[in-house]
Amino acid sequence: MGEKRPHASESESESESGSSHRTESRASDRGDRELNSKQTDGSDSDDDSVGSNEIVNVDFEFFDPQPIDFHAMKRMFEGSFGDDSDQFNTSALVDLILSQPEIGSTVKMDDDSDPYAFMTVLSTRRDSEVITQLCQYLVKKAGPKAPALSQLLDTHHVGLLFSERVINMPPQVVVPMLRMLMTEIKKAQGFDFEYFVLVCSMYSEVPGDDEPAKACEMDVFVHAEEEFMEEFAHLVFDFKFSRLKRVAEARNTFADAGLAPSRRCLVIHRSKIDSILARLEDVLEL
């Protein structure tokens, strides 16, 4: 019940210690994810078992979005929009996703568990207040590129692409999810998008109290694969939250600088999706 159509991907990498990290995902069969984890009891014991690597096997599957996923997806959306999340009705956003269960995927251990990840797309032509809010928010945040974004939203069929996952879910799941999503929208009516809009979570380095602003120019993608998707974007712009309630992370941990949340918006033409999938398969070694 709720399982997706067949697809499989696999990647393997070696850590510096020589231990193996392998991820494997299957849509109809079960996928095994092997994680190397260090188990310690916090003591200085000389027992050889303390601090040794253990392999933890985790089975996960792909499912259609289901009502049981509501609260977990809402939490992910609130994390994605950060301090601006209260500007949108995130509950209404999740309701829209659940209203089209044939579009998009979740990654879960079983039918009743919370999703570790989800990917879906919503049409900007949906008659929905929250969709209007999101489009207006992005145009406002686009700065000098606002006219181009506004014209694109007005004259083309655009899909809002959402790709969220918990921090320890490997990026290898993105390729089968994106491939399945493209297959699903080709079969469905009303999803003939010309462009996709993806808002990427970022962290930007901020200067310390005695450091000039130009000295800190590092931007880090929270989802590593989105750095490679940017290569194919038609339009790109960065923005910060309107309401930044949190101080930059690590400001008191690292002497000179910390990391503050920001976002990068990618507008991608549908003709680039196959190239993106090929690029991600290459860099993720699938």
Short mmCIF file of C-alpha atoms in Angstrom, two decimals:
data_model
loop_
_atom_site.label_atom_id
_atom_site.label_comp_id
_atom_site.label_asym_id
_atom_site.label_seq_id
_atom_site.Cartn_x
_atom_site.Cartn_y
_atom_site.Cartn_z
CA MET A 1 0.00 0.00 0.00
CA GLY A 2 1.37 3.36 -1.05
CA GLU A 3 4.52 1.97 -2.66
CA LYS A 4 5.99 3.68 -5.72
CA ARG A 5 6.86 2.25 -9.09
CA PRO A 6 10.12 0.29 -9.50
CA HIS A 7 13.41 2.11 -9.64
CA ALA A 8 16.79 1.46 -8.05
CA SER A 9 20.01 3.36 -7.50
CA GLU A 10 23.21 2.55 -5.69
CA SER A 11 26.35 4.43 -4.72
CA GLU A 12 29.43 3.48 -2.75
CA SER A 13 32.27 5.52 -1.29
CA GLU A 14 35.26 4.85 0.95
CA SER A 15 36.03 6.89 4.07
CA GLU A 16 39.55 7.89 5.05
CA SER A 17 39.67 5.06 7.56
CA GLY A 18 38.96 2.57 4.80
CA SER A 19 35.48 1.70 6.01
CA SER A 20 32.73 1.51 3.42
CA HIS A 21 29.65 3.71 3.17
CA ARG A 22 27.03 2.29 0.82
CA THR A 23 23.56 3.55 0.04
CA GLU A 24 21.02 1.67 -2.01
CA SER A 25 17.42 2.65 -2.71
CA ARG A 26 14.63 0.71 -4.38
CA ALA A 27 11.09 1.76 -5.11
CA SER A 28 9.36 -1.61 -5.19
CA ASP A 29 11.93 -3.71 -3.36
CA ARG A 30 13.44 -2.76 -0.05
CA GLY A 31 16.62 -0.72 0.02
CA ASP A 32 19.36 -1.21 2.57
CA ARG A 33 21.29 1.77 3.87
CA GLU A 34 24.48 0.94 5.69
CA LEU A 35 25.82 3.64 7.98
CA ASN A 36 29.15 3.55 9.75
CA SER A 37 28.67 4.88 13.26
CA LYS A 38 31.01 5.17 16.18
CA GLN A 39 29.51 3.87 19.43
CA THR A 40 31.03 5.12 22.68
CA ASP A 41 29.90 5.15 26.28
CA GLY A 42 31.56 8.48 27.00
CA SER A 43 34.19 6.91 29.29
CA ASP A 44 37.94 6.49 28.89
CA SER A 45 37.73 2.69 29.00
CA ASP A 46 40.38 0.74 27.10
CA ASP A 47 37.80 -1.85 26.02
CA ASP A 48 38.33 -2.52 22.31
CA SER A 49 34.60 -2.49 21.70
CA VAL A 50 34.28 1.14 22.75
CA GLY A 51 34.74 3.48 19.78
CA SER A 52 34.64 0.63 17.26
CA ASN A 53 32.70 1.02 14.00
CA GLU A 54 29.36 -0.69 13.74
CA ILE A 55 27.21 -1.11 10.64
CA VAL A 56 23.61 -0.13 11.14
CA ASN A 57 21.19 -1.47 8.52
CA VAL A 58 18.15 0.68 7.79
CA ASP A 59 15.47 -0.40 5.34
CA PHE A 60 13.50 2.31 3.53
CA GLU A 61 10.98 2.46 0.71
CA PHE A 62 9.35 5.00 -1.58
CA PHE A 63 5.68 5.83 -1.03
CA ASP A 64 3.04 8.16 -2.41
CA PRO A 65 2.29 11.14 -0.12
CA GLN A 66 -0.28 10.06 2.46
CA PRO A 67 -2.32 11.86 5.16
CA ILE A 68 -0.21 10.19 7.86
CA ASP A 69 2.76 12.23 6.54
CA PHE A 70 1.08 15.57 7.25
CA HIS A 71 2.88 16.64 10.44
CA ALA A 72 6.36 15.50 9.34
CA MET A 73 6.03 17.30 6.00
CA LYS A 74 4.75 20.43 7.75
CA ARG A 75 7.83 20.41 10.03
CA MET A 76 10.13 20.10 7.00
CA PHE A 77 8.40 23.02 5.28
CA GLU A 78 8.71 25.16 8.39
CA GLY A 79 12.43 24.34 8.50
CA SER A 80 12.80 25.15 4.82
CA PHE A 81 11.18 28.58 5.13
CA GLY A 82 12.97 29.23 8.42
CA ASP A 83 12.05 32.40 10.24
CA ASP A 84 9.70 33.40 7.40
CA SER A 85 7.58 30.25 7.70
CA ASP A 86 4.89 32.14 9.62
CA GLN A 87 4.24 34.20 6.46
CA PHE A 88 2.69 31.16 4.81
CA ASN A 89 -0.03 28.71 5.68
CA THR A 90 2.21 25.63 5.69
CA SER A 91 -0.75 23.43 6.64
CA ALA A 92 -2.52 24.50 3.44
CA LEU A 93 0.66 23.79 1.50
CA VAL A 94 0.82 20.22 2.79
CA ASP A 95 -2.90 19.78 2.11
CA LEU A 96 -2.28 20.68 -1.54
CA ILE A 97 0.44 18.04 -1.77
CA LEU A 98 -1.77 15.41 -0.18
CA SER A 99 -4.57 16.31 -2.59
CA GLN A 100 -2.43 15.02 -5.49
CA PRO A 101 -1.04 11.69 -4.14
CA GLU A 102 -0.24 10.47 -7.65
CA ILE A 103 2.46 13.17 -7.87
CA GLY A 104 5.63 13.00 -5.79
CA SER A 105 7.28 10.58 -3.37
CA THR A 106 8.19 10.13 0.24
CA VAL A 107 10.98 7.99 1.69
CA LYS A 108 10.02 6.03 4.80
CA MET A 109 10.90 2.91 6.75
CA ASP A 110 7.34 1.62 6.40
CA ASP A 111 3.82 2.75 5.61
CA ASP A 112 3.16 4.10 9.11
CA SER A 113 6.47 5.86 9.86
CA ASP A 114 7.39 9.51 9.35
CA PRO A 115 9.05 10.35 6.03
CA TYR A 116 12.79 10.96 5.95
CA ALA A 117 12.43 12.83 2.64
CA PHE A 118 9.87 13.94 0.11
CA MET A 119 9.81 15.46 -3.36
CA THR A 120 6.85 16.88 -5.23
CA VAL A 121 5.74 19.79 -7.40
CA LEU A 122 2.80 22.20 -7.23
CA SER A 123 1.45 24.27 -10.09
CA THR A 124 1.59 28.05 -9.75
CA ARG A 125 -1.79 28.04 -11.54
CA ARG A 126 -3.52 26.35 -8.62
CA ASP A 127 -6.34 28.49 -7.24
CA SER A 128 -4.83 28.67 -3.78
CA GLU A 129 -4.01 31.50 -1.42
CA VAL A 130 -0.79 29.88 -0.23
CA ILE A 131 0.46 29.46 -3.83
CA THR A 132 -0.22 33.16 -4.43
CA GLN A 133 1.62 34.00 -1.20
CA LEU A 134 4.64 31.96 -2.24
CA CYS A 135 4.86 33.49 -5.70
CA GLN A 136 4.53 37.03 -4.34
CA TYR A 137 7.15 36.27 -1.67
CA LEU A 138 9.66 35.02 -4.25
CA VAL A 139 9.11 38.00 -6.57
CA LYS A 140 9.65 40.33 -3.62
CA LYS A 141 12.87 38.51 -2.72
CA ALA A 142 14.21 38.43 -6.28
CA GLY A 143 15.62 41.96 -6.11
CA PRO A 144 16.89 43.14 -9.52
CA LYS A 145 15.62 39.89 -11.07
CA ALA A 146 12.05 40.47 -9.88
CA PRO A 147 10.77 41.70 -13.30
CA ALA A 148 12.16 38.62 -15.05
CA LEU A 149 10.70 36.26 -12.45
CA SER A 150 7.33 38.03 -12.44
CA GLN A 151 7.09 37.88 -16.23
CA LEU A 152 8.04 34.21 -16.24
CA LEU A 153 5.38 33.38 -13.64
CA ASP A 154 2.76 35.37 -15.60
CA THR A 155 3.49 33.95 -19.06
CA HIS A 156 4.62 30.35 -18.49
CA HIS A 157 3.35 27.30 -16.69
CA VAL A 158 5.66 27.03 -13.69
CA GLY A 159 5.96 24.27 -11.12
CA LEU A 160 7.11 24.90 -7.55
CA LEU A 161 9.53 22.04 -6.93
CA PHE A 162 9.90 20.93 -3.31
CA SER A 163 12.74 18.62 -2.30
CA GLU A 164 13.16 18.17 1.44
CA ARG A 165 14.89 15.56 3.58
CA VAL A 166 16.32 15.08 7.03
CA ILE A 167 19.98 15.95 7.40
CA ASN A 168 21.32 12.39 7.52
CA MET A 169 19.38 11.07 4.52
CA PRO A 170 21.96 10.57 1.72
CA PRO A 171 21.60 12.64 -1.47
CA GLN A 172 21.50 9.46 -3.58
CA VAL A 173 17.72 9.27 -2.99
CA VAL A 174 17.22 12.47 -4.99
CA VAL A 175 17.88 10.92 -8.41
CA PRO A 176 15.21 8.20 -8.29
CA MET A 177 12.74 10.64 -6.70
CA LEU A 178 13.32 13.24 -9.42
CA ARG A 179 13.16 10.63 -12.16
CA MET A 180 9.88 9.24 -10.81
CA LEU A 181 8.46 12.75 -10.45
CA MET A 182 9.21 13.59 -14.09
CA THR A 183 7.55 10.34 -15.21
CA GLU A 184 4.47 11.08 -13.09
CA ILE A 185 3.94 14.62 -14.37
CA LYS A 186 4.24 13.46 -17.98
CA LYS A 187 1.36 11.04 -17.40
CA ALA A 188 -0.82 13.42 -15.38
CA GLN A 189 -3.04 16.20 -16.71
CA GLY A 190 -2.33 19.82 -15.80
CA PHE A 191 1.37 19.31 -15.03
CA ASP A 192 2.89 20.37 -18.35
CA PHE A 193 5.40 22.71 -16.74
CA GLU A 194 7.85 24.72 -18.81
CA TYR A 195 9.88 25.87 -15.81
CA PHE A 196 10.52 24.62 -12.29
CA VAL A 197 11.31 26.84 -9.31
CA LEU A 198 13.41 25.32 -6.53
CA VAL A 199 14.30 27.19 -3.34
CA CYS A 200 17.58 25.83 -1.94
CA SER A 201 18.53 26.03 1.72
CA MET A 202 21.90 27.68 2.22
CA TYR A 203 24.23 28.83 4.95
CA SER A 204 26.28 31.95 4.32
CA GLU A 205 29.36 32.92 6.25
CA VAL A 206 28.95 36.15 8.18
CA PRO A 207 31.86 38.32 9.38
CA GLY A 208 32.91 38.59 12.96
CA ASP A 209 32.79 41.86 14.85
CA ASP A 210 36.23 42.98 13.65
CA GLU A 211 36.12 41.45 10.17
CA PRO A 212 35.19 43.32 6.95
CA ALA A 213 32.07 42.00 5.25
CA LYS A 214 33.88 41.25 1.97
CA ALA A 215 36.22 38.86 3.76
CA CYS A 216 33.36 36.35 4.20
CA GLU A 217 31.97 35.07 0.94
CA MET A 218 31.43 31.37 1.59
CA ASP A 219 28.01 29.91 0.73
CA VAL A 220 27.19 26.31 1.61
CA PHE A 221 24.31 24.28 0.19
CA VAL A 222 22.47 22.27 2.84
CA HIS A 223 21.59 19.72 0.13
CA ALA A 224 24.82 19.02 -1.73
CA GLU A 225 23.17 17.97 -5.00
CA GLU A 226 21.61 21.42 -5.48
CA GLU A 227 25.04 22.92 -6.12
CA PHE A 228 25.21 20.85 -9.33
CA MET A 229 21.60 21.61 -10.27
CA GLU A 230 22.49 25.30 -10.21
CA GLU A 231 24.75 24.77 -13.23
CA PHE A 232 21.63 24.30 -15.38
CA ALA A 233 19.50 27.12 -13.97
CA HIS A 234 17.94 29.73 -16.25
CA LEU A 235 17.64 32.26 -13.42
CA VAL A 236 19.35 32.40 -10.01
CA PHE A 237 19.03 34.78 -7.09
CA ASP A 238 19.90 34.74 -3.40
CA PHE A 239 17.85 36.12 -0.55
CA LYS A 240 17.74 36.31 3.21
CA PHE A 241 14.80 35.84 5.52
CA SER A 242 12.68 38.87 6.30
CA ARG A 243 12.63 37.94 9.96
CA LEU A 244 15.95 36.62 11.20
CA LYS A 245 15.30 35.61 14.79
CA ARG A 246 18.35 33.39 15.26
CA VAL A 247 21.91 34.56 15.70
CA ALA A 248 24.40 33.14 13.23
CA GLU A 249 25.29 29.62 14.17
CA ALA A 250 28.77 28.99 15.58
CA ARG A 251 29.55 32.66 16.17
CA ASN A 252 30.87 31.83 19.63
CA THR A 253 32.39 28.53 18.53
CA PHE A 254 34.56 29.92 15.75
CA ALA A 255 36.41 33.05 16.71
CA ASP A 256 35.85 35.22 13.67
CA ALA A 257 32.74 34.15 11.79
CA GLY A 258 29.56 32.12 11.86
CA LEU A 259 26.99 30.77 9.44
CA ALA A 260 23.64 32.44 8.91
CA PRO A 261 20.72 30.82 7.05
CA SER A 262 19.94 32.10 3.57
CA ARG A 263 18.24 30.82 0.44
CA ARG A 264 19.07 30.52 -3.26
CA CYS A 265 16.27 30.30 -5.80
CA LEU A 266 16.83 28.32 -9.01
CA VAL A 267 14.56 28.61 -12.04
CA ILE A 268 15.15 25.60 -14.28
CA HIS A 269 13.76 24.97 -17.78
CA ARG A 270 12.26 21.52 -18.32
CA SER A 271 14.72 20.85 -21.16
CA LYS A 272 17.52 20.74 -18.56
CA ILE A 273 16.05 17.98 -16.38
CA ASP A 274 17.68 15.09 -18.28
CA SER A 275 21.05 16.86 -18.08
CA ILE A 276 20.56 17.41 -14.35
CA LEU A 277 19.79 13.72 -13.81
CA ALA A 278 22.89 12.70 -15.77
CA ARG A 279 25.04 15.18 -13.83
CA LEU A 280 23.74 13.97 -10.47
CA GLU A 281 24.23 10.33 -11.43
CA ASP A 282 27.83 11.18 -12.27
CA VAL A 283 28.71 13.18 -9.15
CA LEU A 284 26.81 10.82 -6.82
CA GLU A 285 28.40 7.79 -8.55
CA LEU A 286 25.09 6.03 -9.20
#
